[in-house]
XYZ file of C-alpha atoms in Angstrom:
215
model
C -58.747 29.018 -25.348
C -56.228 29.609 -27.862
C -54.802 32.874 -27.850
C -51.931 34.867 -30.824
C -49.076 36.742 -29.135
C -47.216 39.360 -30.814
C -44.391 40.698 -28.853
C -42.189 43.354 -30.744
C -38.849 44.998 -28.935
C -38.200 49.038 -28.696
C -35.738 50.481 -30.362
C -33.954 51.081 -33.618
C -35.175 47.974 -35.769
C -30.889 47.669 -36.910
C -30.408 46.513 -33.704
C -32.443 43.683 -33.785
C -32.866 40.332 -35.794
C -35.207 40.537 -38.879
C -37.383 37.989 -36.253
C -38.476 41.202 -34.449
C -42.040 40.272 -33.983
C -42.304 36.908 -32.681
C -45.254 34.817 -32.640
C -46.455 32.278 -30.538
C -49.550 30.643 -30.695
C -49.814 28.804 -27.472
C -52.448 27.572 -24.375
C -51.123 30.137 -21.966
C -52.283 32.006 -18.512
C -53.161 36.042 -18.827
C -51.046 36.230 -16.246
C -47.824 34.658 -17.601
C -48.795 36.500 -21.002
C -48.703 39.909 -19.573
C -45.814 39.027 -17.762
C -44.015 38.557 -21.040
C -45.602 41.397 -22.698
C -44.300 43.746 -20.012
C -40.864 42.298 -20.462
C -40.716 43.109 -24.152
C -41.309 46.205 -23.485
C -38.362 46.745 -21.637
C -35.956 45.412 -24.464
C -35.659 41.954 -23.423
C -37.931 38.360 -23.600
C -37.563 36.124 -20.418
C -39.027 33.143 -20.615
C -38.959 31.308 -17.182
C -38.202 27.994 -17.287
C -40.439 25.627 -15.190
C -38.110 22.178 -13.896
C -39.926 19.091 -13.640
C -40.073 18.666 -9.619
C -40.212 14.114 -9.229
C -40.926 12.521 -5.810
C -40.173 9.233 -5.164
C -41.525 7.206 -1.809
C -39.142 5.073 0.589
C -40.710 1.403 0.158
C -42.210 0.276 3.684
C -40.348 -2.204 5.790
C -41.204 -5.570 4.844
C -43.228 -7.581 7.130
C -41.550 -9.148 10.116
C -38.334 -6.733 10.195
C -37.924 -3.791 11.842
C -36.515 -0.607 11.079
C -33.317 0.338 12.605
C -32.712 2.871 15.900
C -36.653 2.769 16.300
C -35.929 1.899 19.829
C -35.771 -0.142 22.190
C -35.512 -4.030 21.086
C -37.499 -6.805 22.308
C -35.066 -9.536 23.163
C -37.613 -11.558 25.651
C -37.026 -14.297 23.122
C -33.959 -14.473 23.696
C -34.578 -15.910 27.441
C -32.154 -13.927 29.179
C -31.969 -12.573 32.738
C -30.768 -10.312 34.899
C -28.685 -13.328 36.626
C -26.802 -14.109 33.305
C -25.714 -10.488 32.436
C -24.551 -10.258 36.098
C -21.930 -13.253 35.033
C -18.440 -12.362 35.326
C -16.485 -13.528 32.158
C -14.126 -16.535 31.976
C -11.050 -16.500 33.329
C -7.734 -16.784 31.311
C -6.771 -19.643 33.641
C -7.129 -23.342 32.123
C -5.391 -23.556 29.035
C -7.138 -20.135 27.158
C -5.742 -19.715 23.729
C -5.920 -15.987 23.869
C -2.236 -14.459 24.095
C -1.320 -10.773 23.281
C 1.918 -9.282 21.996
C 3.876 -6.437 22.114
C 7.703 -4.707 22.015
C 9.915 -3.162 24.636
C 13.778 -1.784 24.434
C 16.142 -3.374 26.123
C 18.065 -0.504 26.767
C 18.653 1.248 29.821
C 19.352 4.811 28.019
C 16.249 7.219 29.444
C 14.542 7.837 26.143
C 16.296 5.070 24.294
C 13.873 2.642 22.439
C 15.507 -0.147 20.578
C 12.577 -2.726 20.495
C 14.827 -5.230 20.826
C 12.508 -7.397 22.824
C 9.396 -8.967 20.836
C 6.893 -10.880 23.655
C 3.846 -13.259 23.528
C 2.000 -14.015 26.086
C -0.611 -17.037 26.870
C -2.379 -17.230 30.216
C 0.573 -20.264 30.806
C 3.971 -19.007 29.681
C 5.193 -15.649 28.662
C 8.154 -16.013 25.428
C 10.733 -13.869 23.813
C 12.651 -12.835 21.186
C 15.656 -10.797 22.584
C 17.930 -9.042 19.833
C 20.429 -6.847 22.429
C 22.266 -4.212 20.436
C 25.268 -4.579 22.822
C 25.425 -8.426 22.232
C 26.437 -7.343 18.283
C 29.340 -9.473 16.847
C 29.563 -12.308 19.784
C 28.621 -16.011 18.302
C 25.291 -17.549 19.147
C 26.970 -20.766 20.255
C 28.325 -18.717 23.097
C 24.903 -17.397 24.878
C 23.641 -18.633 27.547
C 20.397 -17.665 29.512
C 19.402 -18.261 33.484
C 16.171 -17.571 35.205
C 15.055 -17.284 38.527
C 11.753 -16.918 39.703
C 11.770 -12.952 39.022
C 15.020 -12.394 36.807
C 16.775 -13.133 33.665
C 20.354 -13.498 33.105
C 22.303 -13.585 29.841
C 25.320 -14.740 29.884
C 28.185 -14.679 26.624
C 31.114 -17.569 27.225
C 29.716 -17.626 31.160
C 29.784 -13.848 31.757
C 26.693 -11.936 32.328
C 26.522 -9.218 29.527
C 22.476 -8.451 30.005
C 19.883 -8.838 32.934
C 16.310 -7.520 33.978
C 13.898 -8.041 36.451
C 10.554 -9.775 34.801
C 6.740 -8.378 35.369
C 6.310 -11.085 36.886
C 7.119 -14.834 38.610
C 8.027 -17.602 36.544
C 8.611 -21.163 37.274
C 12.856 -21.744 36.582
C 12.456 -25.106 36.003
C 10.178 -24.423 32.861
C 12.757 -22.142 31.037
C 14.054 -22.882 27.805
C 15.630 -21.110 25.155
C 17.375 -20.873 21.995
C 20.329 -18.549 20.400
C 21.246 -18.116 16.710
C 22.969 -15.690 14.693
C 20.559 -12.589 13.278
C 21.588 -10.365 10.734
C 24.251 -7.629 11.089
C 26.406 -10.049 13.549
C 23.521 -9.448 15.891
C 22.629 -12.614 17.834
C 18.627 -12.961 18.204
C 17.672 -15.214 21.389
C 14.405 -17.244 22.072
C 13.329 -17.769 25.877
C 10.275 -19.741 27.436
C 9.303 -19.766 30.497
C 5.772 -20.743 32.566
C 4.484 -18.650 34.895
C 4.303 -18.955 38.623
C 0.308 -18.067 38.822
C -1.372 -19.190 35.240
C -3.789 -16.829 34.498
C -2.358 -13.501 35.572
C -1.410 -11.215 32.556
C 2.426 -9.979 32.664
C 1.900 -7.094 29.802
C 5.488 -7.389 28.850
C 9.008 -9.053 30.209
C 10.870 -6.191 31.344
C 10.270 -4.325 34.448
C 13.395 -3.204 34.859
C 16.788 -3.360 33.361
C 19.818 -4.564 35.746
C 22.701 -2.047 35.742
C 24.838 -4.879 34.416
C 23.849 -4.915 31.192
C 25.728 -3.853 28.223
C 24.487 -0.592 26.988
C-alpha cells in the first residue's frame, strides 16, 4: 500500500533549507522507512543507493568443437602409432636447404670481439665474409686465400697476414673466394668451401686463431 513520509531534521530551523520537511509518497518497505526515519533523526537523510547487478551467460560451444585445455585429445583419427613417433627426424645430409648463421671475431685479443667474420652454413658448404681489422688499407687485388683440409690462410701480395684452424674438414679443391674493397680502406673477403662429411653442422669457421695473424 501506499504510504506519506514526513521526515523533519533537529535543530535550529536557520540551519536548514526552507525544504525542511520532505515528503515522499512512495511504495516502500517498513523496514527501509524506519531506517530513514531513524536517520533523520540524527541530522542527516541517507538514502542508499541500490546498483543494478546484470549477468550475462558464456554461449555453449557449438556443436562439433571442443573447448580448449578440457583434456586429453582424441587424435585416433589421425592414424598414428607408436612406430611413427619413434622416427628419428631427417638428416641434414642430401641437399637440405636449411643453413644457419652467425658472427665470430677474428681477433686473437682475450676479450676482443670484432665480428669480423659473418658465416652461413648449409649441410654442403660452410661460407664467409671475413672483414680483418688488421688487413685495413691493403688493396683487394692483393689478397689471396689457401685452404687445406682443416685451415685457412690469407695471404696480402703472397705473405700470410691472417690464419685459423676451421671447426671442421673441408674439401680444398672446392674453395673459392672473392676480395673487394669495404669501406674505411677495409678489404671484405668472400670464401666457399664444401665440407669433407655433408651433413655434419660446423657452428661457425673459427676454432682457433693462428698466432700469425695480424692483430
Amino acid at each position: 500500500p501506499s504510504q506519506r513520509l514526513a521526515l523533519a531534521a533537529p535543530g535550529p530551523r536557520s540551519a536548514w533549507p526552507s525544504y525542511t520537511n520532505v515528503h515522499m509518497r512512495t511504495h516502500m518497505h517498513p523496514l527501509l522507512a524506519a531506517l530513514l526515519a531513524l536517520a533523520s533523526s540524527c541530522g542527516a537523510l541517507v538514502v542508499p543507493l541500490q546498483p543494478r547487478v546484470g549477468s550475462f551467460r558464456l554461449p555453449p560451444c557449438s556443436r562439433g568443437h571442443r573447448p580448449l585445455l578440457s583434456g586429453p585429445l582424441d587424435v585416433s583419427d589421425l592414424g598414428l602409432t607408436m612406430d611413427d613417433l619413434e622416427t628419428p627426424l631427417p638428416d641434414l645430409a642430401g641437399g637440405s636447404s636449411i643453413a644457419t648463421s652467425g658472427c665470430e671475431s677474428t681477433s686473437r685479443l682475450p676479450g676482443s670481439d670484432d665480428s669480423g667474420c659473418r658465416w652461413e652454413e648449409t649441410a654442403e658448404r660452410m661460407e664467409a665474409r671475413l672483414s680483418i681489422p688488421g688487413l685495413r688499407g691493403q688493396p683487394a687485388a692483393a689478397m689471396g686465400v689457401e685452404v687445406t683440409s682443416a685451415t685457412a690462410t690469407i695471404t696480402a701480395f703472397g705473405r700470410v697476414v691472417w690464419s685459423c684452424v676451421l671447426r671442421g674438414a673441408c674439401v680444398p679443391d672446392t674453395l673459392t673466394f672473392s676480395a673487394e674493397d669495404g669501406t674505411g680502406m677495409l678489404p671484405e673477403i668472400s670464401i666457399s668451401i664444401g665440407k669433407a662429411e655433408p651433413g655434419k653442422r660446423w657452428g661457425g669457421l673459427i676454432a682457433s686463431i693462428g698466432e700469425d695473424s695480424i692483430l
